[in-house]
């Protein structure tokens, strides 16, 4: 536990990590960042694996968890839901509205995130350039952007009001160029993207750790 009872965020600046910096910035709660340099293998350190057995960041420790006792969480979607419930923000407790948020949050967790992650991998990082894989994931991200674009045609945000579903998606859409996408093809998504980036907490969350990454 840290001296000031801050939430500890185990983090590296990537689309999954940004979900949590953005959420914490939106909530305005104090937090301490513990950098997990995934390029250097910090995610395999035994202390980190204690709280994140999947050797992936983000993870958090909240010293002031349920019943006032410490709690740790991994999986960005679970962390967003936990923080949304704890602070009663960006995750409505009305069941119908919560279901709308959950649908789009899980769509991100099971669809946009993994597919965009594979697009990044095969387009940028794989030693071998495999055309089939590049096309498959680029096309799938294109399809998913189309899904968002249609949804955003008649909704300002994915689940109606601004929510953890939007927070989960913005970091991935921020990397659209790496995924071989052109936002001009998706006018409603483009409008949402600009609205999201204009939020100070989103802009700040996307910058946390940038310098650390460049070192
Ligand atoms: N489903 C996980 C995915 C987390 C994830 O994939 N994190 C990546 C960075 S974006 C990571 O820590 N990678 C470390 C590795 O690949 O060893 C979540 O949403 O929290």
XYZ file of N, CA and C and ligand atoms in Angstrom:
665
model
N 0.854 -1.196 0.000
C 0.000 0.000 0.000
C 0.892 1.249 0.000
N 0.460 2.302 -0.717
C 1.268 3.525 -0.694
C 0.809 4.438 0.454
N 1.667 5.385 0.764
C 1.441 6.211 1.957
C 0.120 6.975 1.898
N -0.257 7.429 0.699
C -1.430 8.314 0.623
C -2.718 7.605 0.213
N -2.714 6.264 0.177
C -3.931 5.511 -0.147
C -4.418 5.688 -1.581
N -3.570 6.185 -2.459
C -3.948 6.326 -3.871
C -4.214 4.959 -4.489
N -5.034 4.950 -5.504
C -5.135 3.769 -6.366
C -3.791 3.621 -7.083
N -3.268 2.399 -7.133
C -2.037 2.146 -7.882
C -2.417 1.584 -9.244
N -1.916 2.216 -10.281
C -2.203 1.771 -11.646
C -0.932 1.178 -12.249
N -1.000 -0.066 -12.628
C 0.110 -0.772 -13.282
C -0.129 -0.625 -14.777
N 0.804 0.029 -15.441
C 0.435 0.666 -16.707
C 1.606 0.813 -17.656
N 1.270 0.744 -18.933
C 2.166 1.190 -20.001
C 1.289 1.895 -21.030
N 1.800 2.952 -21.679
C 0.920 3.724 -22.569
C 0.571 2.997 -23.863
N -0.508 2.274 -23.839
C -1.051 1.557 -24.998
C -2.575 1.713 -24.947
N -3.284 1.297 -25.992
C -4.752 1.460 -25.976
C -5.431 0.819 -24.762
N -4.944 -0.317 -24.285
C -5.570 -0.914 -23.097
C -5.220 -0.136 -21.834
N -3.996 0.340 -21.743
C -3.597 1.148 -20.596
C -4.338 2.482 -20.547
N -4.503 3.110 -21.710
C -5.152 4.430 -21.750
C -6.582 4.392 -21.222
N -7.232 3.231 -21.360
C -8.613 3.165 -20.847
C -8.640 3.599 -19.385
N -7.628 3.162 -18.650
C -7.672 3.390 -17.205
C -7.145 4.786 -16.843
N -6.127 5.271 -17.551
C -5.709 6.656 -17.256
C -6.858 7.617 -17.589
N -7.545 7.376 -18.698
C -8.660 8.267 -19.064
C -9.753 8.200 -17.998
N -10.104 6.989 -17.582
C -11.162 6.851 -16.565
C -10.769 7.553 -15.267
N -9.525 7.353 -14.820
C -9.099 7.965 -13.559
C -9.043 9.491 -13.689
N -8.628 9.960 -14.852
C -8.631 11.411 -15.077
C -10.061 11.942 -15.083
N -10.968 11.216 -15.725
C -12.372 11.652 -15.740
C -12.937 11.705 -14.322
N -12.568 10.717 -13.504
C -13.095 10.648 -12.140
C -12.444 11.683 -11.239
N -11.234 12.099 -11.614
C -10.517 13.075 -10.787
C -10.058 12.498 -9.457
N -9.844 11.164 -9.436
C -9.364 10.574 -8.177
C -7.840 10.450 -8.251
N -7.168 10.574 -7.079
C -5.710 10.479 -7.108
C -5.240 9.061 -7.410
N -4.195 8.960 -8.196
C -3.644 7.637 -8.495
C -2.146 7.746 -8.703
N -1.486 6.620 -8.451
C -0.045 6.544 -8.627
C 0.234 5.559 -9.753
N 1.032 5.985 -10.720
C 1.340 5.099 -11.849
C 2.583 4.276 -11.542
N 2.473 2.977 -11.727
C 3.619 2.060 -11.635
C 3.862 1.564 -13.063
N 4.957 1.977 -13.646
C 5.177 1.622 -15.044
C 5.565 0.151 -15.193
N 4.873 -0.513 -16.087
C 5.165 -1.899 -16.449
C 5.655 -1.838 -17.890
N 6.961 -1.807 -18.055
C 7.513 -1.669 -19.407
C 7.406 -3.010 -20.120
N 6.382 -3.120 -20.985
C 6.104 -4.425 -21.610
C 7.138 -4.754 -22.688
N 7.880 -3.744 -23.134
C 8.970 -4.011 -24.082
C 10.173 -4.637 -23.394
N 10.291 -4.375 -22.094
C 11.439 -4.901 -21.336
C 11.076 -6.135 -20.526
N 9.800 -6.526 -20.520
C 9.417 -7.770 -19.841
C 8.966 -7.612 -18.396
N 8.663 -6.364 -17.968
C 8.205 -6.173 -16.577
C 6.936 -6.970 -16.268
N 6.164 -7.269 -17.319
C 4.885 -7.974 -17.096
C 5.079 -9.413 -16.615
N 6.325 -9.902 -16.672
C 6.595 -11.282 -16.216
C 7.189 -11.327 -14.809
N 7.351 -10.171 -14.191
C 7.912 -10.135 -12.826
C 6.927 -10.782 -11.849
N 7.439 -11.614 -10.930
C 6.536 -12.331 -10.010
C 5.585 -11.414 -9.236
N 6.052 -10.244 -8.806
C 5.169 -9.346 -8.043
C 3.983 -8.896 -8.890
N 4.253 -8.624 -10.162
C 3.174 -8.192 -11.048
C 2.221 -9.356 -11.334
N 2.772 -10.544 -11.531
C 1.929 -11.717 -11.818
C 0.978 -12.043 -10.656
N 1.371 -11.640 -9.453
C 0.486 -11.836 -8.292
C -0.856 -11.132 -8.495
N -0.801 -9.962 -9.109
C -2.058 -9.225 -9.315
C -2.586 -9.364 -10.740
N -1.723 -9.760 -11.660
C -2.127 -9.853 -13.069
C -1.615 -11.175 -13.652
N -2.266 -12.279 -13.334
C -1.744 -13.595 -13.714
C -1.682 -13.848 -15.221
N -2.322 -12.973 -15.998
C -2.294 -13.113 -17.464
C -1.093 -12.383 -18.082
N -0.186 -11.916 -17.254
C 0.981 -11.113 -17.674
C 0.675 -10.060 -18.756
N -0.399 -9.346 -18.485
C -0.756 -8.204 -19.334
C -1.146 -7.053 -18.422
N -0.756 -5.850 -18.818
C -1.282 -4.693 -18.107
C -2.502 -4.195 -18.888
N -3.387 -3.378 -18.337
C -3.341 -2.712 -17.042
C -3.846 -3.599 -15.909
N -3.451 -3.168 -14.702
C -4.002 -3.739 -13.471
C -4.050 -2.602 -12.458
N -4.865 -2.786 -11.440
C -4.870 -1.775 -10.367
C -4.883 -2.462 -9.002
N -4.388 -1.723 -8.017
C -4.646 -2.065 -6.623
C -5.366 -0.860 -6.024
N -6.529 -1.127 -5.464
C -7.252 -0.066 -4.753
C -7.169 -0.377 -3.260
N -6.382 0.420 -2.519
C -6.246 0.145 -1.085
C -7.558 0.307 -0.330
N -8.479 1.063 -0.933
C -9.773 1.315 -0.297
C -10.870 0.591 -1.087
N -10.775 -0.731 -1.114
C -11.743 -1.539 -1.851
C -13.003 -1.805 -1.039
N -13.771 -2.823 -1.447
C -14.993 -3.158 -0.709
C -14.663 -3.427 0.759
N -15.524 -3.007 1.630
C -15.338 -3.155 3.091
C -14.088 -2.428 3.582
N -13.609 -1.480 2.798
C -12.425 -0.714 3.219
C -11.129 -1.488 3.121
N -11.194 -2.682 2.496
C -9.966 -3.490 2.380
C -9.416 -3.396 0.952
N -8.129 -3.650 0.841
C -7.473 -3.561 -0.467
C -8.022 -4.614 -1.437
N -8.059 -4.227 -2.712
C -8.491 -5.175 -3.751
C -7.615 -4.951 -4.978
N -7.293 -6.037 -5.704
C -6.561 -5.879 -6.962
C -7.421 -6.393 -8.108
N -7.227 -5.788 -9.264
C -7.982 -6.212 -10.452
C -7.064 -6.222 -11.656
N -7.269 -7.171 -12.556
C -6.699 -7.106 -13.901
C -7.849 -7.206 -14.882
N -7.580 -7.029 -16.171
C -8.553 -6.931 -17.268
C -9.194 -5.538 -17.270
N -8.879 -4.807 -18.342
C -9.296 -3.402 -18.400
C -10.813 -3.223 -18.298
N -11.593 -4.154 -18.885
C -13.051 -4.013 -18.819
C -13.547 -4.156 -17.386
N -12.972 -5.112 -16.663
C -13.358 -5.313 -15.260
C -12.963 -4.098 -14.419
N -11.815 -3.521 -14.735
C -11.366 -2.330 -13.984
C -12.314 -1.152 -14.246
N -12.690 -0.976 -15.516
C -13.613 0.132 -15.835
C -14.946 -0.053 -15.122
N -15.468 -1.276 -15.124
C -16.751 -1.510 -14.445
C -16.616 -1.264 -12.942
N -15.516 -1.726 -12.356
C -15.299 -1.554 -10.921
C -15.263 -0.064 -10.561
N -14.468 0.688 -11.310
C -14.347 2.122 -11.008
C -15.677 2.838 -11.259
N -16.369 2.425 -12.331
C -17.676 3.030 -12.629
C -18.672 2.786 -11.502
N -18.664 1.557 -10.958
C -19.575 1.239 -9.844
C -19.145 1.979 -8.583
N -17.829 1.959 -8.311
C -17.351 2.547 -7.056
C -17.681 4.042 -6.980
N -17.439 4.737 -8.086
C -17.626 6.191 -8.063
C -18.969 6.609 -8.665
N -19.725 5.606 -9.122
C -21.060 5.860 -9.675
C -21.031 6.904 -10.800
N -20.072 6.700 -11.707
C -19.949 7.617 -12.844
C -19.606 6.838 -14.114
N -20.164 7.277 -15.198
C -19.896 6.726 -16.538
C -20.335 5.268 -16.671
N -21.085 4.762 -15.669
C -21.600 3.382 -15.702
C -22.921 3.399 -14.941
N -24.022 3.702 -15.672
C -25.291 3.960 -14.991
C -25.794 2.753 -14.208
N -26.507 3.000 -13.103
C -27.036 1.844 -12.354
C -28.441 1.463 -12.805
N -29.066 2.264 -13.631
C -30.327 1.865 -14.253
C -30.047 0.664 -15.170
N -30.785 -0.425 -14.976
C -30.446 -1.687 -15.655
C -30.446 -1.559 -17.188
N -31.457 -0.885 -17.734
C -31.538 -0.765 -19.197
C -30.325 0.000 -19.749
N -29.971 1.068 -19.040
C -28.812 1.857 -19.505
C -27.502 1.095 -19.288
N -27.448 0.358 -18.174
C -26.221 -0.418 -17.911
C -26.037 -1.511 -18.961
N -27.131 -2.155 -19.368
C -27.033 -3.180 -20.411
C -26.489 -2.562 -21.705
N -26.947 -1.360 -22.019
C -26.451 -0.690 -23.240
C -24.940 -0.467 -23.139
N -24.473 -0.054 -21.979
C -23.027 0.166 -21.796
C -22.290 -1.169 -21.901
N -22.804 -2.187 -21.220
C -22.129 -3.496 -21.223
C -21.996 -4.049 -22.651
N -23.068 -3.900 -23.435
C -23.006 -4.436 -24.809
C -21.829 -3.838 -25.570
N -21.671 -2.516 -25.462
C -20.615 -1.858 -26.243
C -19.244 -2.042 -25.595
N -19.241 -2.180 -24.280
C -17.965 -2.459 -23.609
C -17.455 -3.846 -24.019
N -18.337 -4.832 -24.008
C -17.904 -6.190 -24.363
C -17.618 -6.299 -25.853
N -18.304 -5.510 -26.641
C -17.989 -5.445 -28.080
C -16.544 -4.965 -28.252
N -16.171 -3.987 -27.471
C -14.782 -3.513 -27.543
C -13.814 -4.593 -27.060
N -14.138 -5.202 -25.909
C -13.209 -6.162 -25.305
C -13.015 -7.399 -26.186
N -14.116 -7.844 -26.822
C -14.024 -9.078 -27.609
C -13.803 -8.845 -29.097
N -14.028 -7.616 -29.552
C -13.971 -7.348 -30.993
C -12.927 -6.297 -31.350
N -13.281 -5.047 -31.136
C -12.392 -3.965 -31.597
C -10.961 -4.109 -31.065
N -10.826 -4.366 -29.737
C -9.473 -4.433 -29.151
C -8.640 -5.554 -29.753
N -9.127 -6.795 -29.649
C -8.322 -7.911 -30.189
C -8.051 -7.800 -31.692
N -9.043 -7.373 -32.469
C -8.837 -7.304 -33.931
C -7.863 -6.176 -34.290
N -8.031 -5.026 -33.632
C -7.099 -3.919 -33.904
C -5.695 -4.292 -33.421
N -5.626 -5.012 -32.298
C -4.320 -5.458 -31.796
C -3.627 -6.370 -32.806
N -4.390 -7.273 -33.411
C -3.808 -8.159 -34.436
C -3.421 -7.360 -35.683
N -4.226 -6.357 -36.002
C -3.868 -5.504 -37.161
C -2.534 -4.806 -36.893
N -2.376 -4.262 -35.670
C -1.084 -3.626 -35.336
C 0.046 -4.653 -35.495
N -0.192 -5.838 -34.959
C 0.871 -6.845 -34.966
C 1.291 -7.205 -36.395
N 0.317 -7.586 -37.214
C 0.689 -8.066 -38.546
C 1.112 -6.941 -39.486
N 0.561 -5.734 -39.282
C 0.944 -4.632 -40.161
C 2.309 -4.040 -39.778
N 2.608 -4.028 -38.436
C 3.791 -3.269 -38.001
C 4.896 -4.098 -37.374
N 4.534 -5.102 -36.599
C 5.547 -5.745 -35.760
C 6.024 -7.109 -36.257
N 5.190 -7.845 -36.969
C 5.592 -9.195 -37.388
C 6.820 -9.114 -38.303
N 7.803 -9.985 -38.050
C 9.013 -9.989 -38.878
C 8.658 -10.336 -40.318
N 7.711 -11.267 -40.436
C 7.309 -11.718 -41.768
C 6.044 -10.959 -42.159
N 6.007 -10.430 -43.370
C 4.795 -9.721 -43.812
C 3.862 -10.723 -44.480
N 2.820 -11.079 -43.764
C 1.885 -12.101 -44.266
C 0.643 -11.392 -44.815
N 0.523 -11.364 -46.129
C -0.552 -10.589 -46.748
C -1.929 -11.033 -46.268
N -2.102 -12.343 -46.158
C -3.416 -12.856 -45.740
C -3.793 -12.286 -44.380
N -2.865 -12.337 -43.420
C -3.155 -11.864 -42.054
C -3.351 -10.344 -42.041
N -2.523 -9.635 -42.785
C -2.662 -8.166 -42.836
C -4.054 -7.795 -43.363
N -4.456 -8.442 -44.449
C -5.757 -8.119 -45.036
C -6.897 -8.533 -44.115
N -6.743 -9.707 -43.514
C -7.827 -10.205 -42.658
C -8.115 -9.225 -41.515
N -7.060 -8.781 -40.822
C -7.294 -7.930 -39.646
C -7.584 -6.487 -40.039
N -6.990 -6.027 -41.121
C -7.306 -4.674 -41.589
C -8.777 -4.608 -42.011
N -9.238 -5.645 -42.727
C -10.637 -5.668 -43.181
C -11.593 -5.806 -42.007
N -11.192 -6.592 -41.014
C -12.068 -6.780 -39.861
C -12.175 -5.472 -39.058
N -11.066 -4.763 -38.903
C -11.136 -3.465 -38.215
C -12.014 -2.509 -39.027
N -11.894 -2.565 -40.326
C -12.724 -1.712 -41.177
C -14.209 -2.020 -40.952
N -14.527 -3.296 -40.859
C -15.922 -3.689 -40.598
C -16.382 -3.157 -39.238
N -15.514 -3.301 -38.232
C -15.876 -2.857 -36.879
C -16.027 -1.327 -36.816
N -15.184 -0.609 -37.531
C -15.350 0.850 -37.595
C -16.714 1.182 -38.224
N -17.106 0.381 -39.201
C -18.416 0.585 -39.841
C -19.547 0.375 -38.842
N -19.388 -0.625 -37.969
C -20.402 -0.891 -36.931
C -20.527 0.332 -36.007
N -19.384 0.852 -35.585
C -19.416 2.054 -34.728
C -20.035 3.234 -35.472
N -19.651 3.369 -36.723
C -20.137 4.503 -37.504
C -21.654 4.488 -37.622
N -22.213 3.292 -37.826
C -23.678 3.186 -37.933
C -24.336 3.486 -36.600
N -23.773 2.967 -35.534
C -24.332 3.214 -34.205
C -24.315 4.722 -33.882
N -23.227 5.369 -34.258
C -23.048 6.779 -33.900
C -23.834 7.722 -34.812
N -24.492 7.139 -35.825
C -25.322 7.970 -36.709
C -26.485 8.570 -35.926
N -27.023 7.816 -34.966
C -28.166 8.341 -34.209
C -27.954 8.293 -32.691
N -26.704 8.169 -32.282
C -26.365 8.247 -30.853
C -25.129 9.134 -30.730
N -25.157 10.058 -29.772
C -23.975 10.918 -29.621
C -22.772 10.077 -29.171
N -23.043 9.163 -28.225
C -22.003 8.264 -27.725
C -22.489 6.834 -27.916
N -21.603 5.870 -27.713
C -21.943 4.487 -28.082
C -23.155 3.948 -27.349
N -23.264 4.277 -26.059
C -24.378 3.714 -25.286
C -25.357 4.807 -24.872
N -25.443 5.872 -25.646
C -26.328 6.985 -25.303
C -25.505 8.103 -24.684
N -25.439 8.120 -23.341
C -24.585 9.108 -22.674
C -23.134 8.636 -22.689
N -22.232 9.577 -22.489
C -20.802 9.255 -22.389
C -20.589 8.215 -21.282
N -19.806 7.156 -21.594
C -19.690 6.053 -20.626
C -18.350 5.339 -20.782
N -18.180 4.333 -19.922
C -16.957 3.524 -19.999
C -16.837 2.798 -21.346
N -17.924 2.643 -22.082
C -17.828 2.023 -23.414
C -17.039 2.939 -24.359
N -17.316 4.237 -24.298
C -16.551 5.183 -25.128
C -15.093 5.230 -24.681
N -14.917 5.223 -23.341
C -13.552 5.280 -22.800
C -12.752 4.070 -23.265
N -13.410 2.911 -23.347
C -12.718 1.687 -23.777
C -12.283 1.755 -25.245
N -13.049 2.463 -26.050
C -12.795 2.445 -27.511
C -11.823 3.518 -27.989
N -11.769 4.665 -27.302
C -11.073 5.804 -27.912
C -9.594 5.533 -28.173
N -8.928 4.824 -27.267
C -7.496 4.583 -27.465
C -7.213 3.727 -28.693
N -8.152 2.855 -29.009
C -7.981 2.011 -30.195
C -8.220 2.818 -31.462
N -9.258 3.655 -31.441
C -9.534 4.458 -32.640
C -8.426 5.500 -32.834
N -7.809 5.933 -31.717
C -6.705 6.899 -31.825
C -5.549 6.338 -32.667
N -5.491 5.021 -32.777
C -4.433 4.363 -33.544
C -4.911 3.952 -34.951
N -5.903 4.662 -35.472
C -6.528 4.240 -36.736
C -5.533 4.123 -37.886
N -4.524 5.005 -37.885
C -3.584 4.947 -39.022
C -2.794 3.641 -39.012
N -2.423 3.209 -37.806
C -1.697 1.933 -37.693
C -2.544 0.759 -38.152
N -3.861 0.937 -38.097
C -4.765 -0.151 -38.502
C -5.152 -0.030 -39.974
N -4.528 0.933 -40.666
C -4.779 1.099 -42.104
C -6.155 1.675 -42.395
N -6.694 2.496 -41.470
C -8.042 3.037 -41.654
C -7.994 4.537 -41.951
N -9.062 4.996 -42.630
C -9.207 6.416 -42.951
C -10.518 6.887 -42.323
N -10.434 7.772 -41.337
C -11.662 8.187 -40.627
C -12.615 8.955 -41.538
N -12.119 9.484 -42.663
C -13.026 10.174 -43.591
C -14.078 9.234 -44.174
N -13.784 7.941 -44.143
C -14.780 6.952 -44.605
C -15.925 6.807 -43.614
N -15.727 7.291 -42.382
C -16.676 7.038 -41.289
C -17.054 8.361 -40.615
N -17.930 9.145 -41.242
C -18.183 10.510 -40.736
C -18.723 10.563 -39.305
N -19.562 9.625 -38.913
C -20.120 9.680 -37.541
C -19.056 9.301 -36.517
N -18.245 8.323 -36.882
C -17.132 7.928 -36.013
C -16.127 9.083 -35.900
N -15.908 9.755 -37.002
C -14.973 10.889 -37.020
C -15.483 12.004 -36.092
N -16.774 12.271 -36.172
C -17.388 13.286 -35.286
C -17.192 12.885 -33.818
N -17.471 11.617 -33.483
C -17.276 11.106 -32.106
C -15.816 11.233 -31.689
N -14.916 10.887 -32.593
C -13.475 10.928 -32.319
C -13.049 12.350 -31.920
N -13.574 13.342 -32.651
C -13.211 14.731 -32.337
C -13.819 15.155 -30.996
N -15.060 14.750 -30.741
C -15.716 15.059 -29.456
C -14.932 14.451 -28.303
N -14.518 13.208 -28.487
C -13.774 12.510 -27.431
C -12.443 13.216 -27.153
N -11.725 13.527 -28.215
C -10.401 14.147 -28.035
C -10.486 15.538 -27.419
N -11.650 16.172 -27.540
C -11.815 17.518 -26.965
C -12.026 17.453 -25.447
N -12.258 16.266 -24.907
C -12.427 16.154 -23.449
C -11.039 16.214 -22.789
N -10.834 17.129 -21.846
C -9.505 17.263 -21.228
C -8.998 15.956 -20.625
N -9.885 15.173 -20.004
C -9.442 13.926 -19.364
C -8.963 12.910 -20.408
N -9.593 12.911 -21.568
C -9.160 12.000 -22.638
C -7.784 12.439 -23.135
N -7.661 13.735 -23.404
C -6.374 14.245 -23.903
C -5.266 13.950 -22.891
N -5.549 14.172 -21.600
C -4.513 13.940 -20.578
C -4.220 12.443 -20.443
N -5.270 11.627 -20.398
C -5.068 10.179 -20.237
C -4.207 9.594 -21.349
N -4.377 10.112 -22.557
C -3.604 9.602 -23.703
C -2.132 10.012 -23.646
N -1.835 10.990 -22.794
C -0.434 11.465 -22.711
C 0.344 10.853 -21.554
N -0.367 10.212 -20.610
C 0.340 9.699 -19.426
C 1.363 8.639 -19.865
N 2.611 8.869 -19.481
C 3.661 7.892 -19.760
C 4.314 8.024 -21.122
N 3.933 9.037 -21.875
C 4.517 9.206 -23.222
C 6.041 9.367 -23.132
N 6.450 10.186 -22.149
C 7.899 10.414 -21.997
C 8.620 9.144 -21.566
N 7.963 8.418 -20.670
C 8.524 7.152 -20.183
C 8.790 6.210 -21.359
N 7.846 6.190 -22.292
C 7.929 5.315 -23.461
C 9.074 5.732 -24.380
N 9.301 7.044 -24.436
C 10.324 7.560 -25.359
C 11.739 7.379 -24.810
N 11.854 7.153 -23.476
C 13.188 7.012 -22.868
C 13.871 5.722 -23.275
N -7.712 -8.174 -22.260
C -6.625 -7.464 -21.633
C -5.567 -7.189 -22.649
C -4.382 -6.460 -22.064
C -3.224 -6.431 -23.038
O -3.241 -7.084 -24.092
N -2.199 -5.668 -22.687
C -1.012 -5.651 -23.493
C -0.644 -4.242 -23.924
S -1.957 -3.413 -24.792
C 0.152 -6.222 -22.702
O 0.262 -6.010 -21.509
N 1.038 -6.967 -23.381
C 2.156 -7.582 -22.766
C 2.607 -8.797 -23.526
O 2.126 -8.996 -24.649
O 3.432 -9.549 -23.022
C -7.170 -6.157 -21.031
O -8.045 -5.575 -21.656
O -6.720 -5.747 -19.941
